[in-house]
Amino acid sequence: LSATATGQLASPNADPGTAEWPTLRGNGQHTGFAPAALKPPFKLAWVKEIEGERLGTAMEPISSGGELFVATHAGNLYALRRDSGEGLWRFQAHGAFLHSPAAAGDIVITGSTDGTLYGISSGSGKLLWQCFRGVGGFSASPLVDAGRVFIGTRAGEFLAVALADGKIIWRRPVGAPVRQTAAASEGKV
């Protein structure tokens, strides 16, 4: 699956019924590995034009539970059918989404420049929780590990938030804007 800066998504002929890519680079370690075999000949399965939208250069569409989740600079999070690109719902924030969302179970998590980390129902697009962290907000993709969401802010704070309700578990000042996504391995972030 690929995304272009002009708001187009294209899907190759991989089996859309089994492809999972729930977070940036596919998993918490960011390996970019997917255990799927792609067999030629390759053909375009579908293209979805999202008119008037711009996708960030670091944003990857996220695939979970038969749906794709795409975040835009206009502050929209879209859910699309993975097999056809048909639009399912749209959630709108008050600031840009500069990076990929993450999906865990029935929750999609995404951070906005409006200062808010959002937990959204993957099935309906309804807001489940929000965690406001202030001016500048977020420019990294959330990392989900062991029931917690880890993400840094543009104001220089690193957070652990409960996946279930968005409550802050802990926060640490780091002295500089956090613009990269965290990785997890062997119980460490």
PDB file of N, CA and C in Angstrom, residues 61-131:
ATOM      1  N   PRO A  61      -0.354   4.712   5.746  1.00  0.00           N
ATOM      2  CA  PRO A  61      -1.687   4.196   6.083  1.00  0.00           C
ATOM      3  C   PRO A  61      -1.531   3.008   7.038  1.00  0.00           C
ATOM      4  N   ILE A  62      -2.418   2.908   8.000  1.00  0.00           N
ATOM      5  CA  ILE A  62      -2.401   1.837   8.994  1.00  0.00           C
ATOM      6  C   ILE A  62      -3.515   0.861   8.656  1.00  0.00           C
ATOM      7  N   SER A  63      -3.217  -0.428   8.728  1.00  0.00           N
ATOM      8  CA  SER A  63      -4.166  -1.469   8.354  1.00  0.00           C
ATOM      9  C   SER A  63      -4.455  -2.363   9.550  1.00  0.00           C
ATOM     10  N   SER A  64      -5.735  -2.456   9.916  1.00  0.00           N
ATOM     11  CA  SER A  64      -6.124  -3.301  11.041  1.00  0.00           C
ATOM     12  C   SER A  64      -7.593  -3.668  10.909  1.00  0.00           C
ATOM     13  N   GLY A  65      -7.899  -4.938  11.128  1.00  0.00           N
ATOM     14  CA  GLY A  65      -9.282  -5.383  11.161  1.00  0.00           C
ATOM     15  C   GLY A  65     -10.071  -5.144   9.887  1.00  0.00           C
ATOM     16  N   GLY A  66      -9.430  -5.224   8.725  1.00  0.00           N
ATOM     17  CA  GLY A  66     -10.130  -5.020   7.461  1.00  0.00           C
ATOM     18  C   GLY A  66     -10.301  -3.571   7.070  1.00  0.00           C
ATOM     19  N   GLU A  67      -9.704  -2.666   7.836  1.00  0.00           N
ATOM     20  CA  GLU A  67      -9.818  -1.237   7.546  1.00  0.00           C
ATOM     21  C   GLU A  67      -8.438  -0.605   7.408  1.00  0.00           C
ATOM     22  N   LEU A  68      -8.405   0.510   6.684  1.00  0.00           N
ATOM     23  CA  LEU A  68      -7.214   1.358   6.599  1.00  0.00           C
ATOM     24  C   LEU A  68      -7.519   2.650   7.322  1.00  0.00           C
ATOM     25  N   PHE A  69      -6.532   3.200   7.999  1.00  0.00           N
ATOM     26  CA  PHE A  69      -6.681   4.470   8.696  1.00  0.00           C
ATOM     27  C   PHE A  69      -5.635   5.428   8.152  1.00  0.00           C
ATOM     28  N   VAL A  70      -6.092   6.587   7.712  1.00  0.00           N
ATOM     29  CA  VAL A  70      -5.240   7.573   7.054  1.00  0.00           C
ATOM     30  C   VAL A  70      -5.446   8.922   7.736  1.00  0.00           C
ATOM     31  N   ALA A  71      -4.341   9.539   8.171  1.00  0.00           N
ATOM     32  CA  ALA A  71      -4.390  10.837   8.837  1.00  0.00           C
ATOM     33  C   ALA A  71      -3.873  11.920   7.891  1.00  0.00           C
ATOM     34  N   THR A  72      -4.496  13.117   7.929  1.00  0.00           N
ATOM     35  CA  THR A  72      -4.155  14.169   6.976  1.00  0.00           C
ATOM     36  C   THR A  72      -3.722  15.475   7.654  1.00  0.00           C
ATOM     37  N   HIS A  73      -3.103  16.323   6.868  1.00  0.00           N
ATOM     38  CA  HIS A  73      -2.692  17.638   7.360  1.00  0.00           C
ATOM     39  C   HIS A  73      -3.885  18.542   7.674  1.00  0.00           C
ATOM     40  N   ALA A  74      -5.033  18.254   7.130  1.00  0.00           N
ATOM     41  CA  ALA A  74      -6.232  19.046   7.431  1.00  0.00           C
ATOM     42  C   ALA A  74      -6.864  18.624   8.757  1.00  0.00           C
ATOM     43  N   GLY A  75      -6.247  17.660   9.458  1.00  0.00           N
ATOM     44  CA  GLY A  75      -6.761  17.230  10.752  1.00  0.00           C
ATOM     45  C   GLY A  75      -7.866  16.199  10.660  1.00  0.00           C
ATOM     46  N   ASN A  76      -7.907  15.473   9.555  1.00  0.00           N
ATOM     47  CA  ASN A  76      -8.916  14.423   9.391  1.00  0.00           C
ATOM     48  C   ASN A  76      -8.266  13.054   9.521  1.00  0.00           C
ATOM     49  N   LEU A  77      -8.976  12.155  10.188  1.00  0.00           N
ATOM     50  CA  LEU A  77      -8.604  10.750  10.234  1.00  0.00           C
ATOM     51  C   LEU A  77      -9.710  10.007   9.505  1.00  0.00           C
ATOM     52  N   TYR A  78      -9.333   9.291   8.456  1.00  0.00           N
ATOM     53  CA  TYR A  78     -10.298   8.543   7.646  1.00  0.00           C
ATOM     54  C   TYR A  78     -10.155   7.052   7.902  1.00  0.00           C
ATOM     55  N   ALA A  79     -11.292   6.351   7.905  1.00  0.00           N
ATOM     56  CA  ALA A  79     -11.316   4.891   7.890  1.00  0.00           C
ATOM     57  C   ALA A  79     -11.861   4.481   6.531  1.00  0.00           C
ATOM     58  N   LEU A  80     -11.130   3.579   5.869  1.00  0.00           N
ATOM     59  CA  LEU A  80     -11.511   3.089   4.546  1.00  0.00           C
ATOM     60  C   LEU A  80     -11.555   1.562   4.582  1.00  0.00           C
ATOM     61  N   ARG A  81     -12.412   0.990   3.755  1.00  0.00           N
ATOM     62  CA  ARG A  81     -12.389  -0.465   3.596  1.00  0.00           C
ATOM     63  C   ARG A  81     -11.071  -0.846   2.940  1.00  0.00           C
ATOM     64  N   ARG A  82     -10.376  -1.792   3.519  1.00  0.00           N
ATOM     65  CA  ARG A  82      -9.069  -2.190   2.995  1.00  0.00           C
ATOM     66  C   ARG A  82      -9.169  -2.823   1.610  1.00  0.00           C
ATOM     67  N   ASP A  83     -10.239  -3.550   1.328  1.00  0.00           N
ATOM     68  CA  ASP A  83     -10.332  -4.259   0.050  1.00  0.00           C
ATOM     69  C   ASP A  83     -10.808  -3.393  -1.104  1.00  0.00           C
ATOM     70  N   SER A  84     -11.435  -2.233  -0.811  1.00  0.00           N
ATOM     71  CA  SER A  84     -11.995  -1.430  -1.898  1.00  0.00           C
ATOM     72  C   SER A  84     -11.669   0.060  -1.835  1.00  0.00           C
ATOM     73  N   GLY A  85     -11.239   0.550  -0.676  1.00  0.00           N
ATOM     74  CA  GLY A  85     -10.994   1.985  -0.512  1.00  0.00           C
ATOM     75  C   GLY A  85     -12.250   2.785  -0.199  1.00  0.00           C
ATOM     76  N   GLU A  86     -13.386   2.102  -0.066  1.00  0.00           N
ATOM     77  CA  GLU A  86     -14.646   2.790   0.254  1.00  0.00           C
ATOM     78  C   GLU A  86     -14.529   3.484   1.609  1.00  0.00           C
ATOM     79  N   GLY A  87     -14.977   4.743   1.677  1.00  0.00           N
ATOM     80  CA  GLY A  87     -14.948   5.491   2.920  1.00  0.00           C
ATOM     81  C   GLY A  87     -15.948   4.951   3.926  1.00  0.00           C
ATOM     82  N   LEU A  88     -15.512   4.803   5.172  1.00  0.00           N
ATOM     83  CA  LEU A  88     -16.385   4.313   6.241  1.00  0.00           C
ATOM     84  C   LEU A  88     -16.768   5.417   7.218  1.00  0.00           C
ATOM     85  N   TRP A  89     -15.789   6.211   7.648  1.00  0.00           N
ATOM     86  CA  TRP A  89     -16.063   7.337   8.544  1.00  0.00           C
ATOM     87  C   TRP A  89     -14.889   8.322   8.504  1.00  0.00           C
ATOM     88  N   ARG A  90     -15.149   9.501   9.092  1.00  0.00           N
ATOM     89  CA  ARG A  90     -14.123  10.546   9.192  1.00  0.00           C
ATOM     90  C   ARG A  90     -14.216  11.166  10.580  1.00  0.00           C
ATOM     91  N   PHE A  91     -13.069  11.351  11.215  1.00  0.00           N
ATOM     92  CA  PHE A  91     -12.971  12.059  12.487  1.00  0.00           C
ATOM     93  C   PHE A  91     -12.158  13.316  12.228  1.00  0.00           C
ATOM     94  N   GLN A  92     -12.605  14.456  12.766  1.00  0.00           N
ATOM     95  CA  GLN A  92     -11.878  15.698  12.535  1.00  0.00           C
ATOM     96  C   GLN A  92     -11.382  16.292  13.843  1.00  0.00           C
ATOM     97  N   ALA A  93     -10.088  16.609  13.873  1.00  0.00           N
ATOM     98  CA  ALA A  93      -9.456  17.290  14.998  1.00  0.00           C
ATOM     99  C   ALA A  93      -9.384  18.782  14.683  1.00  0.00           C
ATOM    100  N   HIS A  94      -8.790  19.544  15.595  1.00  0.00           N
ATOM    101  CA  HIS A  94      -8.664  20.993  15.401  1.00  0.00           C
ATOM    102  C   HIS A  94      -7.253  21.400  14.965  1.00  0.00           C
ATOM    103  N   GLY A  95      -6.455  20.422  14.568  1.00  0.00           N
ATOM    104  CA  GLY A  95      -5.103  20.682  14.092  1.00  0.00           C
ATOM    105  C   GLY A  95      -4.670  19.556  13.169  1.00  0.00           C
ATOM    106  N   ALA A  96      -3.518  19.722  12.572  1.00  0.00           N
ATOM    107  CA  ALA A  96      -3.002  18.748  11.597  1.00  0.00           C
ATOM    108  C   ALA A  96      -2.554  17.454  12.261  1.00  0.00           C
ATOM    109  N   PHE A  97      -2.666  16.367  11.512  1.00  0.00           N
ATOM    110  CA  PHE A  97      -2.032  15.103  11.862  1.00  0.00           C
ATOM    111  C   PHE A  97      -0.793  15.017  10.974  1.00  0.00           C
ATOM    112  N   LEU A  98       0.382  15.020  11.584  1.00  0.00           N
ATOM    113  CA  LEU A  98       1.633  15.037  10.827  1.00  0.00           C
ATOM    114  C   LEU A  98       2.228  13.657  10.617  1.00  0.00           C
ATOM    115  N   HIS A  99       1.651  12.642  11.271  1.00  0.00           N
ATOM    116  CA  HIS A  99       2.233  11.305  11.191  1.00  0.00           C
ATOM    117  C   HIS A  99       1.129  10.259  11.193  1.00  0.00           C
ATOM    118  N   SER A 100       1.522   9.007  11.136  1.00  0.00           N
ATOM    119  CA  SER A 100       0.587   7.886  11.097  1.00  0.00           C
ATOM    120  C   SER A 100      -0.139   7.716  12.426  1.00  0.00           C
ATOM    121  N   PRO A 101      -1.383   7.256  12.357  1.00  0.00           N
ATOM    122  CA  PRO A 101      -2.047   6.814  13.584  1.00  0.00           C
ATOM    123  C   PRO A 101      -1.501   5.438  13.960  1.00  0.00           C
ATOM    124  N   ALA A 102      -2.027   4.848  15.019  1.00  0.00           N
ATOM    125  CA  ALA A 102      -1.740   3.462  15.394  1.00  0.00           C
ATOM    126  C   ALA A 102      -3.071   2.827  15.765  1.00  0.00           C
ATOM    127  N   ALA A 103      -3.180   1.521  15.557  1.00  0.00           N
ATOM    128  CA  ALA A 103      -4.410   0.803  15.895  1.00  0.00           C
ATOM    129  C   ALA A 103      -4.082  -0.307  16.880  1.00  0.00           C
ATOM    130  N   ALA A 104      -4.942  -0.464  17.872  1.00  0.00           N
ATOM    131  CA  ALA A 104      -4.795  -1.533  18.859  1.00  0.00           C
ATOM    132  C   ALA A 104      -6.191  -1.981  19.258  1.00  0.00           C
ATOM    133  N   GLY A 105      -6.537  -3.227  18.903  1.00  0.00           N
ATOM    134  CA  GLY A 105      -7.890  -3.707  19.192  1.00  0.00           C
ATOM    135  C   GLY A 105      -8.905  -2.863  18.460  1.00  0.00           C
ATOM    136  N   ASP A 106      -9.840  -2.288  19.186  1.00  0.00           N
ATOM    137  CA  ASP A 106     -10.885  -1.472  18.557  1.00  0.00           C
ATOM    138  C   ASP A 106     -10.649   0.018  18.740  1.00  0.00           C
ATOM    139  N   ILE A 107      -9.393   0.412  18.991  1.00  0.00           N
ATOM    140  CA  ILE A 107      -9.049   1.823  19.185  1.00  0.00           C
ATOM    141  C   ILE A 107      -8.002   2.254  18.175  1.00  0.00           C
ATOM    142  N   VAL A 108      -8.206   3.423  17.580  1.00  0.00           N
ATOM    143  CA  VAL A 108      -7.200   4.068  16.742  1.00  0.00           C
ATOM    144  C   VAL A 108      -6.702   5.268  17.536  1.00  0.00           C
ATOM    145  N   ILE A 109      -5.380   5.410  17.634  1.00  0.00           N
ATOM    146  CA  ILE A 109      -4.780   6.483  18.411  1.00  0.00           C
ATOM    147  C   ILE A 109      -4.009   7.380  17.460  1.00  0.00           C
ATOM    148  N   THR A 110      -4.191   8.681  17.635  1.00  0.00           N
ATOM    149  CA  THR A 110      -3.465   9.625  16.794  1.00  0.00           C
ATOM    150  C   THR A 110      -3.254  10.931  17.549  1.00  0.00           C
ATOM    151  N   GLY A 111      -2.112  11.569  17.295  1.00  0.00           N
ATOM    152  CA  GLY A 111      -1.771  12.820  17.956  1.00  0.00           C
ATOM    153  C   GLY A 111      -1.812  13.975  16.975  1.00  0.00           C
ATOM    154  N   SER A 112      -2.356  15.100  17.412  1.00  0.00           N
ATOM    155  CA  SER A 112      -2.547  16.260  16.552  1.00  0.00           C
ATOM    156  C   SER A 112      -1.724  17.456  17.021  1.00  0.00           C
ATOM    157  N   THR A 113      -1.471  18.371  16.103  1.00  0.00           N
ATOM    158  CA  THR A 113      -0.808  19.621  16.460  1.00  0.00           C
ATOM    159  C   THR A 113      -1.713  20.506  17.308  1.00  0.00           C
ATOM    160  N   ASP A 114      -2.989  20.137  17.470  1.00  0.00           N
ATOM    161  CA  ASP A 114      -3.881  20.904  18.346  1.00  0.00           C
ATOM    162  C   ASP A 114      -3.598  20.627  19.823  1.00  0.00           C
ATOM    163  N   GLY A 115      -2.606  19.766  20.102  1.00  0.00           N
ATOM    164  CA  GLY A 115      -2.218  19.478  21.471  1.00  0.00           C
ATOM    165  C   GLY A 115      -2.885  18.267  22.074  1.00  0.00           C
ATOM    166  N   THR A 116      -3.651  17.542  21.294  1.00  0.00           N
ATOM    167  CA  THR A 116      -4.443  16.441  21.830  1.00  0.00           C
ATOM    168  C   THR A 116      -4.042  15.107  21.221  1.00  0.00           C
ATOM    169  N   LEU A 117      -3.945  14.100  22.092  1.00  0.00           N
ATOM    170  CA  LEU A 117      -3.810  12.708  21.694  1.00  0.00           C
ATOM    171  C   LEU A 117      -5.220  12.132  21.754  1.00  0.00           C
ATOM    172  N   TYR A 118      -5.657  11.539  20.657  1.00  0.00           N
ATOM    173  CA  TYR A 118      -7.033  11.045  20.547  1.00  0.00           C
ATOM    174  C   TYR A 118      -7.085   9.526  20.529  1.00  0.00           C
ATOM    175  N   GLY A 119      -8.071   8.957  21.242  1.00  0.00           N
ATOM    176  CA  GLY A 119      -8.419   7.549  21.151  1.00  0.00           C
ATOM    177  C   GLY A 119      -9.791   7.477  20.499  1.00  0.00           C
ATOM    178  N   ILE A 120      -9.875   6.825  19.350  1.00  0.00           N
ATOM    179  CA  ILE A 120     -11.086   6.847  18.520  1.00  0.00           C
ATOM    180  C   ILE A 120     -11.534   5.411  18.255  1.00  0.00           C
ATOM    181  N   SER A 121     -12.834   5.168  18.288  1.00  0.00           N
ATOM    182  CA  SER A 121     -13.376   3.847  17.987  1.00  0.00           C
ATOM    183  C   SER A 121     -13.083   3.499  16.539  1.00  0.00           C
ATOM    184  N   SER A 122     -12.422   2.353  16.315  1.00  0.00           N
ATOM    185  CA  SER A 122     -12.107   1.958  14.944  1.00  0.00           C
ATOM    186  C   SER A 122     -13.356   1.580  14.160  1.00  0.00           C
ATOM    187  N   GLY A 123     -14.408   1.157  14.839  1.00  0.00           N
ATOM    188  CA  GLY A 123     -15.635   0.753  14.152  1.00  0.00           C
ATOM    189  C   GLY A 123     -16.555   1.895  13.772  1.00  0.00           C
ATOM    190  N   SER A 124     -16.567   2.965  14.588  1.00  0.00           N
ATOM    191  CA  SER A 124     -17.539   4.036  14.355  1.00  0.00           C
ATOM    192  C   SER A 124     -16.939   5.416  14.109  1.00  0.00           C
ATOM    193  N   GLY A 125     -15.671   5.612  14.481  1.00  0.00           N
ATOM    194  CA  GLY A 125     -15.069   6.938  14.364  1.00  0.00           C
ATOM    195  C   GLY A 125     -15.432   7.866  15.505  1.00  0.00           C
ATOM    196  N   LYS A 126     -16.098   7.356  16.513  1.00  0.00           N
ATOM    197  CA  LYS A 126     -16.491   8.170  17.682  1.00  0.00           C
ATOM    198  C   LYS A 126     -15.310   8.327  18.630  1.00  0.00           C
ATOM    199  N   LEU A 127     -15.221   9.505  19.231  1.00  0.00           N
ATOM    200  CA  LEU A 127     -14.175   9.802  20.199  1.00  0.00           C
ATOM    201  C   LEU A 127     -14.405   8.971  21.460  1.00  0.00           C
ATOM    202  N   LEU A 128     -13.389   8.209  21.873  1.00  0.00           N
ATOM    203  CA  LEU A 128     -13.459   7.421  23.105  1.00  0.00           C
ATOM    204  C   LEU A 128     -12.800   8.154  24.260  1.00  0.00           C
ATOM    205  N   TRP A 129     -11.678   8.800  23.994  1.00  0.00           N
ATOM    206  CA  TRP A 129     -10.973   9.580  25.001  1.00  0.00           C
ATOM    207  C   TRP A 129     -10.035  10.572  24.321  1.00  0.00           C
ATOM    208  N   GLN A 130      -9.595  11.543  25.103  1.00  0.00           N
ATOM    209  CA  GLN A 130      -8.602  12.498  24.614  1.00  0.00           C
ATOM    210  C   GLN A 130      -7.690  12.899  25.764  1.00  0.00           C
ATOM    211  N   CYS A 131      -6.446  13.186  25.425  1.00  0.00           N
ATOM    212  CA  CYS A 131      -5.442  13.585  26.402  1.00  0.00           C
ATOM    213  C   CYS A 131      -4.793  14.860  25.863  1.00  0.00           C
TER     214      CYS A 131
END
